[in-house]
Coordinates of N, CA and C and ligand atoms in Angstrom, one line a residue:
M1376 N -2.3 -1.6 -7.9 CA -2.2 -3.0 -8.6 C -0.6 -3.1 -9.1
K1377 N -0.1 -4.4 -9.0 CA 1.1 -4.8 -9.4 C 1.1 -5.3 -10.3
F1378 N 2.3 -5.1 -11.4 CA 2.1 -5.7 -12.8 C 3.4 -6.6 -12.9
F1379 N 3.0 -7.7 -13.3 CA 3.9 -8.7 -13.7 C 3.9 -8.8 -15.2
V1380 N 5.0 -9.5 -15.5 CA 5.2 -9.6 -17.0 C 5.1 -11.0 -17.1
D1381 N 4.2 -11.5 -18.4 CA 4.1 -13.1 -18.7 C 5.2 -13.0 -19.9
T1382 N 6.2 -13.6 -19.4 CA 7.2 -14.1 -20.6 C 8.6 -14.8 -19.8
A1383 N 9.3 -15.3 -20.7 CA 10.5 -15.7 -20.0 C 11.4 -15.1 -21.2
D1384 N 11.3 -14.2 -21.7 CA 11.7 -13.6 -23.1 C 12.7 -12.3 -22.0
V1385 N 14.2 -12.9 -22.2 CA 15.0 -12.0 -21.1 C 15.1 -10.1 -21.8
K1386 N 15.0 -10.0 -22.8 CA 15.4 -8.8 -23.5 C 14.0 -8.2 -23.1
D1387 N 13.0 -8.4 -23.4 CA 11.7 -7.6 -22.8 C 11.7 -7.5 -21.4
I1388 N 12.0 -8.6 -20.6 CA 12.1 -8.4 -19.0 C 13.2 -7.4 -18.8
R1389 N 14.0 -7.4 -19.6 CA 15.2 -6.3 -18.8 C 15.1 -4.8 -19.5
E1390 N 14.2 -4.5 -20.5 CA 13.6 -3.4 -20.9 C 12.6 -2.6 -20.0
L1391 N 11.3 -3.5 -19.8 CA 10.3 -3.2 -19.2 C 10.7 -2.9 -17.7
N1392 N 11.5 -3.8 -17.2 CA 12.2 -3.5 -15.8 C 12.9 -2.1 -15.7
E1393 N 13.6 -2.0 -17.0 CA 14.1 -0.6 -16.8 C 13.6 0.7 -16.9
L1394 N 12.3 0.4 -17.4 CA 11.3 1.3 -17.3 C 10.7 1.4 -16.1
G1395 N 10.7 0.8 -15.1 CA 10.2 0.7 -13.8 C 8.9 0.1 -13.6
L1396 N 8.6 -0.3 -14.5 CA 6.9 -1.1 -14.9 C 6.8 -2.6 -13.9
L1397 N 7.6 -3.0 -13.7 CA 7.7 -4.5 -13.2 C 7.9 -4.9 -11.6
D1398 N 6.9 -5.5 -11.1 CA 6.9 -6.0 -10.0 C 7.0 -7.6 -9.7
G1399 N 7.1 -8.4 -10.9 CA 7.3 -9.5 -10.8 C 7.6 -10.0 -12.4
V1400 N 7.7 -11.3 -12.5 CA 7.4 -11.8 -13.7 C 6.9 -13.3 -13.2
T1401 N 5.9 -13.6 -14.6 CA 5.5 -15.3 -14.3 C 6.2 -15.9 -15.7
T1402 N 6.4 -17.2 -15.4 CA 6.6 -18.1 -16.5 C 5.7 -19.3 -16.7
N1403 N 5.9 -20.1 -17.8 CA 5.1 -21.6 -17.4 C 5.6 -22.7 -18.7
P1404 N 5.4 -23.7 -18.6 CA 6.4 -24.4 -19.9 C 6.4 -23.7 -21.1
S1405 N 5.2 -23.6 -21.5 CA 5.0 -23.1 -23.1 C 5.9 -21.7 -23.2
L1406 N 6.0 -21.0 -22.0 CA 6.8 -19.3 -22.5 C 8.2 -20.0 -22.5
I1407 N 8.7 -21.0 -21.4 CA 9.7 -21.6 -21.3 C 10.3 -22.0 -22.7
M1408 N 9.3 -22.9 -23.3 CA 9.7 -23.3 -24.6 C 10.1 -22.5 -25.7
K1409 N 8.8 -21.3 -26.0 CA 9.1 -20.2 -26.6 C 10.4 -19.5 -26.6
A1410 N 11.1 -19.4 -25.4 CA 11.9 -18.8 -25.2 C 13.2 -19.8 -26.0
G1411 N 13.1 -21.1 -25.9 CA 14.1 -21.5 -26.4 C 15.4 -21.7 -25.5
R1412 N 15.2 -21.6 -24.1 CA 16.2 -21.8 -23.4 C 16.3 -22.6 -22.1
D1413 N 17.2 -23.0 -21.5 CA 17.1 -24.2 -20.4 C 16.2 -23.5 -19.1
I1414 N 15.5 -24.1 -18.8 CA 14.9 -23.5 -17.6 C 15.6 -23.1 -16.4
K1415 N 16.8 -23.7 -16.0 CA 17.2 -23.2 -14.9 C 18.1 -21.9 -15.1
E1416 N 18.8 -22.0 -16.6 CA 19.6 -20.6 -17.0 C 18.6 -19.6 -17.3
V1417 N 17.6 -19.8 -17.8 CA 16.9 -18.5 -18.0 C 16.0 -17.9 -16.9
T1418 N 15.8 -19.0 -15.8 CA 15.1 -18.6 -14.6 C 15.9 -17.7 -13.8
K1419 N 17.4 -18.2 -13.6 CA 18.3 -17.4 -12.8 C 18.5 -16.2 -13.3
E1420 N 18.3 -16.2 -14.7 CA 19.2 -14.6 -15.4 C 17.8 -13.6 -15.3
I1421 N 16.3 -14.0 -15.0 CA 15.3 -13.4 -15.2 C 15.5 -13.1 -13.5
C1422 N 15.3 -13.7 -12.3 CA 15.6 -13.3 -11.2 C 16.7 -12.6 -10.8
D1423 N 17.7 -12.4 -11.5 CA 19.1 -11.5 -11.2 C 18.6 -10.0 -11.7
I1424 N 17.4 -9.8 -12.8 CA 17.2 -8.8 -13.4 C 16.0 -8.0 -12.6
V1425 N 15.0 -8.9 -12.4 CA 13.6 -8.4 -11.5 C 13.8 -8.6 -9.5
D1426 N 13.6 -7.6 -9.1 CA 13.6 -7.8 -7.7 C 12.4 -8.9 -7.1
G1427 N 11.3 -8.7 -8.1 CA 10.0 -9.3 -7.1 C 9.9 -10.8 -7.6
P1428 N 8.9 -11.4 -7.0 CA 8.7 -12.5 -7.4 C 8.8 -13.0 -9.0
V1429 N 9.5 -14.4 -9.0 CA 9.6 -15.0 -10.3 C 8.8 -16.3 -10.3
S1430 N 7.6 -16.4 -11.0 CA 7.2 -17.4 -10.6 C 7.9 -18.6 -12.1
A1431 N 8.2 -19.8 -11.2 CA 8.8 -21.0 -12.5 C 7.8 -22.0 -11.9
E1432 N 7.6 -22.9 -13.1 CA 6.4 -24.0 -12.8 C 6.9 -25.3 -12.8
V1433 N 6.5 -26.0 -11.6 CA 6.8 -27.7 -11.9 C 6.2 -28.2 -12.9
T1434 N 6.6 -29.2 -13.1 CA 5.8 -30.1 -14.7 C 5.3 -31.4 -14.1
A1435 N 5.8 -31.8 -12.8 CA 5.4 -33.0 -12.3 C 3.8 -33.1 -11.8
T1436 N 3.2 -34.1 -11.9 CA 1.8 -34.0 -11.5 C 1.6 -34.4 -10.5
E1437 N 2.8 -35.2 -9.9 CA 2.5 -36.0 -8.2 C 2.7 -35.6 -7.3
F1438 N 2.4 -35.8 -6.2 CA 2.8 -34.6 -5.1 C 4.6 -34.6 -4.9
T1439 N 5.2 -35.9 -4.4 CA 6.6 -36.1 -4.3 C 7.3 -35.7 -5.4
A1440 N 6.9 -36.1 -6.4 CA 7.9 -35.4 -7.6 C 7.6 -33.8 -7.7
M1441 N 6.7 -33.5 -7.5 CA 6.3 -31.9 -7.4 C 7.1 -31.3 -6.5
M1442 N 7.0 -31.8 -5.0 CA 8.0 -31.3 -4.2 C 9.5 -31.3 -4.5
K1443 N 9.9 -32.1 -5.3 CA 11.6 -32.6 -5.6 C 11.8 -31.7 -6.7
E1444 N 11.0 -31.3 -7.5 CA 10.9 -30.0 -8.7 C 11.0 -28.9 -7.8
A1445 N 9.9 -28.5 -6.9 CA 9.8 -27.0 -6.3 C 11.5 -27.1 -5.6
D1446 N 11.8 -28.2 -4.7 CA 13.0 -27.6 -4.1 C 14.1 -27.3 -5.2
I1447 N 14.3 -28.1 -6.4 CA 15.3 -27.8 -7.6 C 15.4 -26.2 -7.7
L1448 N 13.8 -25.7 -8.1 CA 13.7 -24.5 -8.5 C 13.8 -23.4 -7.6
S1449 N 13.4 -24.0 -6.3 CA 13.5 -22.8 -5.1 C 14.9 -22.6 -5.0
K1450 N 16.1 -23.4 -5.2 CA 17.4 -23.0 -5.4 C 18.2 -22.1 -6.3
I1451 N 17.4 -21.9 -7.3 CA 17.9 -20.9 -8.2 C 17.9 -19.7 -7.8
A1452 N 17.2 -18.9 -7.0 CA 17.4 -17.7 -6.2 C 16.2 -17.5 -5.1
D1453 N 16.4 -16.4 -4.3 CA 15.6 -15.9 -3.5 C 14.2 -15.5 -3.5
N1454 N 14.2 -15.1 -4.9 CA 12.8 -14.6 -5.6 C 12.0 -15.6 -6.1
I1455 N 12.5 -16.6 -6.1 CA 11.5 -17.7 -6.8 C 10.1 -18.0 -6.2
C1456 N 9.2 -18.0 -7.1 CA 8.0 -18.4 -6.3 C 7.4 -19.6 -7.3
I1457 N 7.1 -20.5 -6.3 CA 6.8 -21.7 -7.1 C 5.3 -22.0 -7.8
K1458 N 5.3 -22.3 -8.8 CA 4.1 -22.4 -9.6 C 3.4 -23.7 -9.7
V1459 N 2.1 -23.9 -9.4 CA 1.5 -25.6 -9.2 C 0.3 -25.3 -9.9
P1460 N 0.0 -26.5 -10.4 CA -1.3 -26.4 -11.1 C -2.2 -26.8 -9.8
L1461 N -3.8 -26.3 -10.1 CA -5.0 -26.4 -9.4 C -5.5 -27.9 -9.6
T1462 N -4.5 -28.7 -8.9 CA -4.9 -29.9 -8.7 C -4.8 -30.7 -7.3
F1463 N -5.6 -31.8 -6.9 CA -5.4 -31.7 -5.7 C -3.7 -32.0 -5.2
D1464 N -2.8 -32.8 -5.8 CA -1.5 -32.7 -5.6 C -0.8 -31.5 -5.6
G1465 N -1.3 -30.6 -6.4 CA -0.9 -29.3 -6.4 C -1.0 -28.3 -5.3
L1466 N -2.4 -28.5 -4.6 CA -2.6 -28.1 -3.6 C -2.1 -28.5 -2.1
R1467 N -1.6 -30.0 -2.5 CA -1.0 -30.5 -1.4 C 0.5 -30.1 -1.6
A1468 N 0.9 -30.0 -2.4 CA 2.3 -29.1 -2.6 C 2.3 -27.4 -2.1
C1469 N 1.2 -27.1 -2.5 CA 0.9 -25.5 -1.9 C 1.2 -25.6 -0.8
K1470 N 0.3 -26.4 0.2 CA 0.1 -26.4 1.7 C 1.8 -26.4 2.0
A1471 N 2.5 -27.6 1.5 CA 3.8 -28.0 2.2 C 5.0 -27.0 1.8
I1472 N 4.8 -26.2 0.9 CA 6.0 -25.2 0.3 C 5.6 -23.8 1.0
T1473 N 4.3 -23.7 1.3 CA 3.8 -22.3 1.8 C 4.2 -22.6 3.4
S1474 N 4.0 -23.6 3.9 CA 4.5 -24.0 5.4 C 5.9 -24.0 5.9
D1475 N 6.6 -23.7 4.8 CA 8.3 -23.7 5.0 C 8.5 -22.0 4.9
G1476 N 7.2 -21.1 4.6 CA 7.7 -19.8 4.3 C 8.4 -19.8 2.7
R1477 N 7.8 -20.5 1.6 CA 8.1 -20.0 0.4 C 6.9 -19.7 -0.3
K1478 N 6.9 -18.8 -1.5 CA 6.0 -18.3 -2.2 C 5.4 -19.3 -3.0
V1479 N 4.1 -19.6 -3.3 CA 3.4 -20.3 -4.3 C 2.4 -19.7 -5.0
N1480 N 2.4 -19.8 -6.2 CA 1.4 -19.5 -7.3 C 0.4 -20.5 -7.8
V1481 N -0.8 -20.7 -7.3 CA -1.6 -21.8 -7.8 C -2.1 -21.2 -9.1
T1482 N -1.6 -22.0 -10.3 CA -2.2 -21.8 -11.6 C -3.3 -22.6 -12.3
L1483 N -3.8 -21.8 -13.5 CA -4.8 -23.1 -14.1 C -6.1 -22.8 -13.4
C1484 N -6.3 -21.7 -13.0 CA -8.0 -21.7 -12.2 C -8.7 -21.3 -13.0
F1485 N -9.9 -21.8 -12.9 CA -11.1 -21.4 -13.9 C -12.4 -21.3 -13.3
A1486 N -12.4 -21.8 -12.0 CA -13.6 -21.7 -10.9 C -13.3 -20.8 -9.7
A1487 N -14.4 -20.1 -9.2 CA -14.2 -19.4 -7.9 C -14.0 -20.5 -6.7
T1488 N -14.6 -21.7 -7.1 CA -14.4 -22.7 -5.7 C -13.0 -23.1 -5.7
Q1489 N -12.1 -23.0 -7.1 CA -11.0 -23.8 -7.2 C -9.9 -22.6 -6.2
A1490 N -10.5 -21.5 -6.6 CA -9.7 -20.2 -5.8 C -9.7 -20.4 -4.6
L1491 N -11.0 -21.0 -4.1 CA -11.2 -20.8 -2.5 C -10.4 -22.0 -1.8
L1492 N -10.3 -23.2 -2.4 CA -9.4 -24.5 -2.2 C -7.8 -23.8 -2.1
A1493 N -7.4 -22.9 -3.0 CA -6.4 -22.4 -3.3 C -5.8 -21.6 -1.9
A1494 N -6.4 -20.6 -1.6 CA -6.6 -19.7 -0.6 C -6.5 -20.5 0.7
K1495 N -7.3 -21.7 0.6 CA -7.0 -22.7 2.1 C -5.9 -23.5 2.3
A1496 N -5.2 -23.5 1.1 CA -3.9 -24.3 0.9 C -2.8 -23.4 1.2
G1497 N -3.4 -22.0 1.5 CA -2.4 -21.1 1.8 C -1.8 -20.3 0.6
A1498 N -2.0 -20.5 -0.6 CA -1.4 -20.1 -1.5 C -1.0 -18.4 -1.5
T1499 N 0.2 -18.3 -2.1 CA 0.6 -16.6 -2.1 C -0.3 -15.8 -3.3
F1500 N -0.5 -16.5 -4.4 CA -1.3 -16.2 -5.5 C -2.0 -17.0 -6.1
I1501 N -3.3 -16.4 -6.5 CA -4.2 -17.6 -7.4 C -4.3 -16.8 -8.7
S1502 N -4.0 -17.9 -9.8 CA -3.8 -17.2 -11.1 C -5.2 -17.5 -11.9
P1503 N -6.2 -16.6 -11.6 CA -7.6 -16.8 -12.7 C -7.0 -16.6 -14.1
F1504 N -7.6 -17.6 -15.2 CA -7.1 -17.4 -16.3 C -8.5 -16.5 -17.3
I1505 N -8.2 -15.4 -17.4 CA -9.2 -14.4 -18.0 C -9.6 -14.7 -19.3
G1506 N -8.5 -14.8 -20.2 CA -8.6 -14.9 -21.9 C -9.0 -16.5 -22.5
R1507 N -8.5 -17.1 -21.3 CA -9.0 -18.6 -21.8 C -10.6 -18.7 -21.8
I1508 N -11.2 -18.1 -20.5 CA -12.1 -18.2 -20.3 C -13.2 -17.5 -21.4
D1509 N -12.9 -16.3 -21.5 CA -13.5 -15.4 -22.6 C -13.3 -16.3 -23.9
D1510 N -12.3 -17.3 -24.2 CA -12.0 -17.7 -25.6 C -13.7 -19.0 -25.7
M1511 N -13.7 -19.2 -24.5 CA -15.3 -20.2 -24.6 C -16.5 -19.4 -24.2
G1512 N -16.5 -18.1 -24.7 CA -17.6 -17.2 -24.9 C -18.4 -17.0 -23.8
V1513 N -17.3 -17.1 -22.4 CA -17.8 -16.6 -21.2 C -16.9 -15.3 -20.8
D1514 N -17.7 -14.5 -19.9 CA -16.9 -13.5 -19.7 C -15.9 -13.6 -18.3
G1515 N -14.6 -13.6 -18.6 CA -13.5 -14.3 -17.6 C -13.5 -13.4 -16.4
M1516 N -14.0 -12.0 -16.6 CA -13.8 -11.0 -15.6 C -14.9 -11.3 -14.4
E1517 N -15.7 -12.1 -14.7 CA -17.0 -12.3 -13.7 C -16.0 -13.5 -12.7
L1518 N -14.8 -13.9 -13.0 CA -14.4 -15.1 -11.9 C -13.7 -14.3 -11.3
I1519 N -13.1 -13.2 -12.0 CA -12.1 -12.4 -10.9 C -12.9 -11.7 -9.7
S1520 N -13.9 -11.3 -10.2 CA -14.9 -10.4 -9.2 C -15.4 -11.4 -8.5
E1521 N -15.6 -12.6 -8.7 CA -16.5 -13.6 -7.4 C -15.2 -13.9 -6.5
I1522 N -13.9 -14.1 -7.1 CA -12.8 -14.4 -6.0 C -12.4 -13.4 -5.2
R1523 N -12.7 -11.9 -5.8 CA -12.6 -10.9 -5.2 C -13.4 -10.9 -3.7
T1524 N -15.0 -11.2 -3.9 CA -15.9 -11.1 -3.4 C -15.3 -12.6 -2.3
I1525 N -15.2 -13.5 -2.6 CA -15.2 -14.8 -1.8 C -13.9 -14.7 -0.7
Y1526 N -12.6 -13.7 -1.4 CA -11.6 -13.6 -0.2 C -11.7 -12.7 0.5
D1527 N -12.5 -11.3 0.0 CA -12.9 -10.6 1.0 C -14.0 -10.7 2.0
N1528 N -14.6 -11.7 1.8 CA -15.6 -12.2 2.8 C -15.4 -13.1 3.9
Y1529 N -14.0 -13.5 3.7 CA -13.0 -14.4 4.7 C -12.2 -13.7 4.8
D1530 N -11.6 -12.9 4.5 CA -10.5 -11.8 4.8 C -9.1 -12.9 4.2
F1531 N -9.2 -13.6 3.4 CA -8.1 -14.6 3.1 C -6.7 -13.6 2.3
K1532 N -5.9 -13.7 2.7 CA -4.6 -12.9 2.1 C -4.0 -13.4 0.9
T1533 N -4.4 -14.4 0.4 CA -4.0 -15.0 -1.2 C -4.2 -13.8 -2.2
E1534 N -3.2 -13.2 -3.1 CA -3.3 -12.2 -3.9 C -3.8 -12.9 -5.2
I1535 N -5.0 -12.2 -5.5 CA -5.6 -12.4 -7.0 C -4.4 -11.9 -8.1
L1536 N -4.2 -13.1 -9.1 CA -3.0 -12.4 -9.7 C -3.6 -12.5 -11.2
A1537 N -4.5 -11.6 -11.6 CA -5.4 -11.9 -13.3 C -4.1 -12.4 -14.6
A1538 N -4.2 -13.5 -14.7 CA -3.7 -14.3 -16.0 C -4.5 -14.3 -17.0
S1539 N -3.5 -14.9 -18.0 CA -4.1 -15.0 -19.4 C -4.7 -13.6 -19.6
V1540 N -3.9 -12.6 -19.5 CA -4.2 -11.2 -20.1 C -4.1 -11.0 -21.4
R1541 N -4.9 -10.4 -22.3 CA -4.6 -10.5 -23.5 C -4.8 -9.0 -23.9
T1542 N -5.6 -8.0 -23.3 CA -5.9 -6.8 -23.7 C -5.7 -5.6 -22.9
V1543 N -5.7 -4.7 -23.0 CA -5.4 -2.9 -22.4 C -6.6 -3.5 -21.6
N1544 N -8.1 -3.5 -22.1 CA -9.4 -3.6 -21.5 C -9.5 -4.8 -20.3
H1545 N -8.7 -5.8 -20.6 CA -8.4 -6.6 -19.2 C -8.0 -6.2 -18.1
V1546 N -6.6 -5.2 -18.2 CA -6.1 -5.0 -17.3 C -7.0 -3.4 -16.5
K1547 N -7.9 -3.0 -17.5 CA -8.3 -2.0 -16.8 C -9.9 -3.1 -16.0
Q1548 N -10.4 -4.0 -16.4 CA -11.3 -4.1 -15.5 C -11.0 -4.9 -14.3
A1549 N -9.9 -5.7 -14.9 CA -9.1 -6.4 -13.5 C -8.8 -5.2 -12.2
A1550 N -8.3 -4.1 -12.6 CA -7.8 -3.3 -11.6 C -9.3 -2.6 -11.0
L1551 N -10.0 -2.4 -12.0 CA -11.3 -1.8 -11.3 C -12.2 -2.7 -10.0
I1552 N -12.1 -4.3 -10.7 CA -12.8 -5.3 -9.4 C -11.7 -5.1 -8.3
G1553 N -10.4 -4.9 -8.6 CA -9.3 -5.2 -7.4 C -8.9 -6.3 -7.7
A1554 N -8.4 -6.6 -8.7 CA -7.4 -7.9 -8.6 C -6.1 -7.2 -8.1
D1555 N -5.3 -7.9 -7.4 CA -4.2 -7.5 -6.5 C -3.0 -7.4 -7.6
V1556 N -2.8 -8.2 -8.6 CA -1.7 -8.0 -9.7 C -2.3 -8.9 -11.0
A1557 N -1.8 -8.1 -12.0 CA -2.2 -8.7 -13.3 C -0.9 -9.0 -14.1
T1558 N -0.7 -10.2 -14.6 CA 0.2 -10.4 -15.4 C 0.3 -10.3 -16.7
V1559 N 0.7 -9.4 -17.5 CA 0.5 -9.0 -18.9 C 1.8 -9.1 -19.9
P1560 N 1.7 -9.8 -20.9 CA 2.5 -9.9 -22.0 C 3.2 -8.9 -22.4
P1561 N 4.3 -8.8 -22.7 CA 5.2 -7.6 -22.9 C 4.4 -6.6 -23.9
A1562 N 3.7 -7.1 -25.1 CA 3.0 -6.2 -26.0 C 1.8 -5.1 -25.2
T1563 N 1.2 -6.0 -24.4 CA 0.0 -5.6 -23.9 C 0.5 -4.4 -22.7
L1564 N 1.5 -4.7 -22.2 CA 2.1 -3.8 -21.1 C 2.4 -2.6 -21.7
R1565 N 3.4 -2.9 -23.1 CA 3.4 -1.3 -23.8 C 2.3 -0.9 -24.3
A1566 N 1.0 -1.5 -24.8 CA 0.0 -0.6 -25.6 C -0.6 -0.1 -24.3
L1567 N -0.6 -0.2 -22.7 CA -1.0 0.5 -21.8 C -0.6 2.1 -21.7
V1568 N 0.3 2.5 -22.4 CA 1.0 3.8 -22.7 C -0.1 4.8 -23.5
K1569 N -0.5 3.6 -24.8 CA -0.8 4.5 -26.2 C -2.3 5.1 -25.8
H1570 N -2.2 6.2 -26.5 CA -3.5 7.1 -26.7 C -3.6 7.8 -27.8
P1571 N -4.5 7.6 -28.7 CA -4.2 8.3 -29.9 C -4.2 9.8 -29.5
L1572 N -5.1 10.5 -28.7 CA -5.0 11.8 -28.2 C -4.0 12.3 -27.9
T1573 N -3.0 11.3 -27.2 CA -1.8 11.8 -26.5 C -0.9 12.1 -27.3
D1574 N -0.8 11.2 -28.5 CA -0.1 11.3 -29.8 C -0.3 12.6 -30.4
K1575 N -1.8 12.5 -30.7 CA -1.9 14.1 -31.5 C -1.7 15.2 -30.2
G1576 N -2.1 15.3 -29.3 CA -1.9 16.6 -28.9 C -0.3 16.9 -28.5
L1577 N 0.3 15.8 -28.2 CA 2.0 16.3 -27.9 C 2.5 16.5 -29.6
D1578 N 2.1 16.3 -30.6 CA 2.2 16.7 -32.1 C 2.0 18.1 -32.0
A1579 N 0.6 18.5 -31.6 CA 0.3 20.1 -31.9 C 1.5 20.5 -30.7
F1580 N 1.7 20.4 -29.7 CA 2.7 21.3 -28.5 C 4.0 21.5 -29.3
L1581 N 4.5 20.5 -29.8 CA 5.7 20.5 -30.5 C 5.9 21.4 -31.5
A1582 N 4.6 21.0 -32.5 CA 4.7 22.2 -33.4 C 4.8 23.5 -33.3
D1583 N 3.5 24.3 -32.2 CA 3.6 25.5 -31.7 C 4.8 26.0 -30.7
W1584 N 5.4 24.8 -30.3 CA 6.9 24.8 -29.8 C 7.9 25.4 -30.4
A1585 N 8.0 24.9 -32.1 CA 9.0 25.0 -32.7 C 8.8 26.6 -33.2
K1586 N 7.5 27.0 -33.4 CA 7.1 28.3 -33.8 C 7.5 29.5 -32.7
T1587 N 7.9 29.1 -31.8 CA 8.4 30.0 -30.5 C 10.0 30.4 -31.1
G1588 N 10.5 29.2 -31.5 CA 12.1 29.6 -31.6 C 13.0 29.5 -30.4
Q1589 N 12.2 29.0 -29.1 CA 12.6 28.8 -27.7 C 13.2 27.7 -27.7
K1590 N 14.2 27.7 -26.5 CA 14.7 26.4 -26.2 C 14.7 26.3 -24.8
I1591 N 14.7 24.8 -24.1 CA 14.6 25.4 -22.4 C 15.9 25.0 -21.9
G1592 N 16.8 24.3 -22.4 CA 18.3 24.3 -22.0 C 19.4 24.1 -23.0
Ligands
E4P2713 C1 0.0 -17.2 -16.1 O1 0.7 -17.3 -15.0 C2 -0.1 -17.7 -17.5 O2 1.4 -17.7 -17.5 C3 -0.5 -17.2 -18.5 O3 -1.0 -15.6 -18.0 C4 -1.5 -17.7 -19.7 O4 -1.8 -17.2 -20.4 P1 -2.5 -17.5 -21.9 O5 -3.9 -18.1 -21.8 O6 -2.3 -16.3 -22.7 O7 -1.5 -18.7 -22.4

């Protein structure tokens, strides 16, 4: 399973990339707002740090304007992946952008039938929003499972990018179902390494080691 980090915070991206954890990055207009930076400037900086795809989202909602924005965003770096919303204009833009070899992440997916349309439009990634579905009292993980089945039934190559991930358990469940990628907020990515028994076990080993009076190096 590939890990993308869901943020436009360059400090977090740099740190997680140095740990060797990152296969890519996803941003969205809200994350750019949170970072308080110019979209082109911060996206360029992110693309220079991470080798994998960096999703940058169009903000236009009409096809021609989306294509214009996609062309501007594409020029930022070779590893830009254009993010478009799951609307008819977004799907039309997806088809056009992927036809000339560029990557597209279709975002704001809340139904398996929407994911089917995105695959037919040639999407590189489909982003089902797990956490926001959970917020409505419905199990968001069901959607990942349905999309996995549909894509496997027809051998679609579109990668399932589990998004709106909020917990360590979301990451585990998405991996068990077979999502290709999870885009995870920095704090949740860091939480993946944590287990109380790991900390307790390490403390005990270090205490016993001190009693031996030995040194390895
Ligand atoms: C995905 O690409 C989105 O940026 C993101 O996962 C949305 O997450 P949220 O529902 O926590 O805002």
